[in-house]
Amino acid sequence: MSDQQQKEEQIEKMIANIIGDSLERVAEIRIRAEYEFQEAKKKIVKEEKERIDKEYKRKTNQVKIEKRIAQSNLINQSRLKLLQAKFRFVQQILAEAHFHLSMIFKNEQKYKKILETLITQGLLKMMEPQVILQCRKCDLKLVKEVLPASIKEYTKRTDQICKVVVLESKFLPPPPQKGSKKPSCSGGVVLNTANGRITCTNTLDYRLMLAYDGLLPKIRTILFKDEIFDKQNEKKIEIKKDEN
């Protein structure tokens, strides 16, 4: 074998070795690239799955919250409607009480005794030497009839003298009329000091409202079996009722 042939053979072997090494490197690169691709793919899939799970939980929680809010709103609306119905019913009873109260004056003897008591109570509450008394125009005659007895009772209890002036230039509103929205008064009196600084309202309407405010929890317990009366809720209903 000539030197030239040997050189060519060596060159061919070198080329073969280079090609072999290159193929091995290419295979290694492909394997590594495939591995890195799979790892990157796993990471992306995992991150995306976690993102989807997180978003699903967020939306699920949001749906639960919205559902609870909707249920709470329905419950609150139902409670409000119930409170409004109760309020209207109590107001209806109060209106009936006002009506019956306005009929008391038709029994003159009974009403005279009530007037005498109301005047005496007012005098005892004010404890003033001079008082101006205001009544309804239709009660003027009865007031003048019972006034001496009231003053006598006041003096008996206090050992003091009180001069009472019945105001005849300005009267309390007249008795309520069915269907009328004008100011009215079911009876009773209003007492003022001469300078007008102290006032004692002792009308039947005022006394009814005092009794209403004081007995309302018991009234609601009797009517609705409510153990606790929520005054604040009633105020809200009154405000809403006025707005409508």
Short mmCIF file of C-alpha atoms in Angstrom, two decimals:
data_model
loop_
_atom_site.label_atom_id
_atom_site.label_comp_id
_atom_site.label_asym_id
_atom_site.label_seq_id
_atom_site.Cartn_x
_atom_site.Cartn_y
_atom_site.Cartn_z
CA MET A 1 0.00 0.00 0.00
CA SER A 2 1.41 3.32 -1.03
CA ASP A 3 1.83 6.27 1.28
CA GLN A 4 -0.88 8.12 -0.61
CA GLN A 5 -3.40 5.35 -0.01
CA GLN A 6 -2.52 5.23 3.68
CA LYS A 7 -3.06 8.98 4.01
CA GLU A 8 -6.42 8.77 2.26
CA GLU A 9 -7.46 5.89 4.50
CA GLN A 10 -6.50 7.86 7.63
CA ILE A 11 -8.41 10.86 6.36
CA GLU A 12 -11.49 8.70 5.77
CA LYS A 13 -11.22 7.29 9.30
CA MET A 14 -10.89 10.80 10.72
CA ILE A 15 -13.93 11.91 8.74
CA ALA A 16 -15.85 8.86 9.94
CA ASN A 17 -14.88 9.58 13.55
CA ILE A 18 -15.88 13.22 13.19
CA ILE A 19 -19.21 12.25 11.65
CA GLY A 20 -19.76 9.66 14.39
CA ASP A 21 -18.97 12.16 17.12
CA SER A 22 -21.24 14.72 15.45
CA LEU A 23 -24.10 12.26 15.27
CA GLU A 24 -23.65 11.39 18.95
CA ARG A 25 -23.60 15.09 19.85
CA VAL A 26 -26.70 15.70 17.74
CA ALA A 27 -28.43 12.78 19.47
CA GLU A 28 -27.43 14.11 22.88
CA ILE A 29 -28.66 17.59 21.93
CA ARG A 30 -31.96 16.16 20.72
CA ILE A 31 -32.38 14.11 23.89
CA ARG A 32 -31.55 17.11 26.08
CA ALA A 33 -33.82 19.38 24.03
CA GLU A 34 -36.65 16.85 24.31
CA TYR A 35 -36.08 16.56 28.06
CA GLU A 36 -36.00 20.32 28.51
CA PHE A 37 -39.10 20.64 26.34
CA GLN A 38 -40.96 18.06 28.40
CA GLU A 39 -39.87 19.72 31.64
CA ALA A 40 -40.92 23.14 30.36
CA LYS A 41 -44.18 21.63 29.17
CA LYS A 42 -44.80 20.04 32.58
CA LYS A 43 -44.05 23.35 34.28
CA ILE A 44 -46.39 25.27 31.97
CA VAL A 45 -49.13 22.66 32.39
CA LYS A 46 -48.68 22.69 36.18
CA GLU A 47 -48.73 26.49 36.35
CA GLU A 48 -51.76 26.67 34.08
CA LYS A 49 -53.54 23.98 36.09
CA GLU A 50 -52.78 25.87 39.31
CA ARG A 51 -54.02 29.09 37.72
CA ILE A 52 -57.22 27.40 36.55
CA ASP A 53 -57.74 25.80 39.98
CA LYS A 54 -57.15 29.13 41.68
CA GLU A 55 -59.55 30.90 39.31
CA TYR A 56 -62.13 28.14 39.79
CA LYS A 57 -61.89 28.45 43.58
CA ARG A 58 -62.14 32.23 43.33
CA LYS A 59 -65.23 32.07 41.14
CA THR A 60 -66.73 29.33 43.32
CA ASN A 61 -66.19 31.45 46.43
CA GLN A 62 -67.59 34.47 44.62
CA VAL A 63 -70.70 32.51 43.65
CA LYS A 64 -71.10 31.34 47.27
CA ILE A 65 -70.71 34.91 48.55
CA GLU A 66 -73.19 36.25 46.00
CA LYS A 67 -75.60 33.46 46.92
CA ARG A 68 -75.27 34.27 50.63
CA ILE A 69 -75.78 37.98 49.89
CA ALA A 70 -78.86 37.20 47.79
CA GLN A 71 -80.27 34.95 50.53
CA SER A 72 -79.52 37.60 53.14
CA ASN A 73 -81.25 40.25 51.02
CA LEU A 74 -84.30 38.03 50.61
CA ILE A 75 -84.41 37.38 54.35
CA ASN A 76 -84.01 41.09 55.11
CA GLN A 77 -86.72 41.99 52.59
CA SER A 78 -89.04 39.41 54.15
CA ARG A 79 -88.30 40.73 57.62
CA LEU A 80 -88.85 44.31 56.46
CA LYS A 81 -92.18 43.38 54.86
CA LEU A 82 -93.19 41.63 58.08
CA LEU A 83 -92.18 44.64 60.16
CA GLN A 84 -94.09 46.94 57.80
CA ALA A 85 -97.18 44.75 58.07
CA LYS A 86 -96.90 44.74 61.87
CA PHE A 87 -96.38 48.50 61.91
CA ARG A 88 -99.44 49.10 59.72
CA PHE A 89 -101.52 46.82 61.94
CA VAL A 90 -100.41 48.60 65.11
CA GLN A 91 -101.10 51.97 63.46
CA GLN A 92 -104.56 50.74 62.54
CA ILE A 93 -105.20 49.83 66.18
CA LEU A 94 -103.87 53.25 67.23
CA ALA A 95 -106.23 54.93 64.76
CA GLU A 96 -109.14 52.95 66.19
CA ALA A 97 -108.08 53.99 69.70
CA HIS A 98 -108.04 57.63 68.54
CA PHE A 99 -111.53 57.21 67.13
CA HIS A 100 -112.93 55.74 70.36
CA LEU A 101 -111.10 58.42 72.33
CA SER A 102 -112.76 61.14 70.28
CA MET A 103 -116.16 59.70 71.21
CA ILE A 104 -115.63 60.10 74.97
CA PHE A 105 -116.88 63.69 75.01
CA LYS A 106 -120.33 62.46 73.92
CA ASN A 107 -120.77 61.07 77.43
CA GLU A 108 -120.83 64.47 79.11
CA GLN A 109 -120.71 63.32 82.72
CA LYS A 110 -117.81 60.98 82.10
CA TYR A 111 -115.95 63.56 80.03
CA LYS A 112 -116.45 66.27 82.69
CA LYS A 113 -114.77 64.04 85.25
CA ILE A 114 -111.89 63.39 82.83
CA LEU A 115 -111.48 67.12 82.17
CA GLU A 116 -111.41 67.85 85.89
CA THR A 117 -108.72 65.21 86.42
CA LEU A 118 -106.63 66.43 83.47
CA ILE A 119 -106.73 70.03 84.69
CA THR A 120 -105.80 69.00 88.23
CA GLN A 121 -102.90 66.91 86.96
CA GLY A 122 -101.65 69.83 84.86
CA LEU A 123 -101.78 72.25 87.79
CA LEU A 124 -99.92 69.81 90.04
CA LYS A 125 -97.27 69.29 87.41
CA MET A 126 -96.69 72.99 86.79
CA MET A 127 -96.93 74.24 90.40
CA GLU A 128 -97.26 77.86 89.23
CA PRO A 129 -99.20 80.71 90.91
CA GLN A 130 -100.79 81.72 87.60
CA VAL A 131 -101.67 79.50 84.66
CA ILE A 132 -103.30 80.09 81.28
CA LEU A 133 -105.57 77.23 80.24
CA GLN A 134 -106.34 76.40 76.62
CA CYS A 135 -109.11 74.02 75.55
CA ARG A 136 -111.31 73.22 72.57
CA LYS A 137 -114.06 75.72 71.81
CA CYS A 138 -116.68 73.01 72.27
CA ASP A 139 -115.26 72.25 75.74
CA LEU A 140 -115.24 75.84 77.00
CA LYS A 141 -118.50 75.52 78.97
CA LEU A 142 -117.47 72.21 80.58
CA VAL A 143 -114.01 73.51 81.46
CA LYS A 144 -115.49 76.51 83.27
CA GLU A 145 -117.82 74.17 85.16
CA VAL A 146 -115.09 71.81 86.42
CA LEU A 147 -112.31 74.38 86.89
CA PRO A 148 -113.29 75.41 90.46
CA ALA A 149 -113.18 71.76 91.57
CA SER A 150 -109.74 71.30 89.98
CA ILE A 151 -108.36 74.42 91.67
CA LYS A 152 -109.83 73.31 94.98
CA GLU A 153 -108.19 69.89 94.66
CA TYR A 154 -104.88 71.53 93.72
CA THR A 155 -105.01 73.80 96.78
CA LYS A 156 -105.95 70.86 98.98
CA ARG A 157 -102.89 68.89 97.86
CA THR A 158 -100.36 71.71 97.79
CA ASP A 159 -101.64 74.36 100.22
CA GLN A 160 -101.05 76.85 97.40
CA ILE A 161 -103.37 79.08 95.44
CA CYS A 162 -103.32 79.11 91.64
CA LYS A 163 -105.07 81.64 89.44
CA VAL A 164 -106.24 80.00 86.22
CA VAL A 165 -107.17 82.11 83.20
CA VAL A 166 -109.14 80.29 80.51
CA LEU A 167 -107.97 81.46 77.09
CA GLU A 168 -110.98 82.33 74.93
CA SER A 169 -109.16 83.97 72.04
CA LYS A 170 -107.34 80.89 70.82
CA PHE A 171 -108.65 77.36 71.14
CA LEU A 172 -107.26 73.88 70.59
CA PRO A 173 -108.22 72.19 67.29
CA PRO A 174 -111.80 70.86 67.06
CA PRO A 175 -112.79 67.18 67.43
CA PRO A 176 -111.59 64.91 64.60
CA GLN A 177 -113.89 64.55 61.62
CA LYS A 178 -114.07 61.37 59.57
CA GLY A 179 -112.06 61.71 56.36
CA SER A 180 -110.62 65.08 57.36
CA LYS A 181 -106.86 65.62 57.47
CA LYS A 182 -107.09 68.94 59.30
CA PRO A 183 -105.52 69.25 62.78
CA SER A 184 -107.82 67.87 65.45
CA CYS A 185 -107.97 67.30 69.19
CA SER A 186 -109.91 64.55 70.97
CA GLY A 187 -110.19 66.59 74.15
CA GLY A 188 -108.25 67.70 77.20
CA VAL A 189 -106.31 70.87 77.95
CA VAL A 190 -102.98 72.63 77.48
CA LEU A 191 -101.60 74.73 80.34
CA ASN A 192 -99.06 77.55 79.97
CA THR A 193 -97.34 79.92 82.34
CA ALA A 194 -98.07 83.61 81.85
CA ASN A 195 -94.74 84.15 80.07
CA GLY A 196 -95.25 81.04 77.91
CA ARG A 197 -91.96 79.46 78.96
CA ILE A 198 -93.50 76.39 80.56
CA THR A 199 -96.15 74.30 78.84
CA CYS A 200 -98.00 71.24 80.05
CA THR A 201 -99.87 69.38 77.33
CA ASN A 202 -102.52 67.17 78.88
CA THR A 203 -104.80 66.38 75.97
CA LEU A 204 -106.35 62.97 75.42
CA ASP A 205 -104.32 62.56 72.23
CA TYR A 206 -101.08 63.27 74.08
CA ARG A 207 -101.98 60.87 76.87
CA LEU A 208 -102.84 58.20 74.33
CA MET A 209 -99.44 58.60 72.65
CA LEU A 210 -97.72 58.39 76.04
CA ALA A 211 -99.56 55.16 76.74
CA TYR A 212 -98.80 53.93 73.21
CA ASP A 213 -95.06 54.55 73.57
CA GLY A 214 -94.96 53.00 77.03
CA LEU A 215 -97.08 49.94 76.26
CA LEU A 216 -95.97 49.29 72.68
CA PRO A 217 -93.61 46.41 73.60
CA LYS A 218 -96.44 44.71 75.50
CA ILE A 219 -98.88 45.42 72.67
CA ARG A 220 -96.54 43.80 70.17
CA THR A 221 -96.01 40.84 72.49
CA ILE A 222 -99.76 40.33 72.75
CA LEU A 223 -100.38 40.77 69.03
CA PHE A 224 -97.32 39.15 67.50
CA LYS A 225 -95.64 37.23 70.36
CA ASP A 226 -92.61 39.51 69.93
CA GLU A 227 -90.41 39.36 73.01
CA ILE A 228 -88.38 42.42 72.05
CA PHE A 229 -89.60 45.52 70.25
CA ASP A 230 -87.06 47.09 67.90
CA LYS A 231 -87.82 50.81 68.07
CA GLN A 232 -85.08 51.58 65.56
CA ASN A 233 -86.65 49.32 62.92
CA GLU A 234 -89.99 51.03 63.40
CA LYS A 235 -88.36 54.41 62.82
CA LYS A 236 -86.83 53.12 59.58
CA ILE A 237 -90.23 51.90 58.46
CA GLU A 238 -91.83 55.24 59.31
CA ILE A 239 -89.17 57.06 57.28
CA LYS A 240 -89.63 54.72 54.33
CA LYS A 241 -93.40 55.05 54.59
CA ASP A 242 -93.12 58.84 54.50
CA GLU A 243 -90.81 58.70 51.48
CA ASN A 244 -93.30 56.60 49.54
#
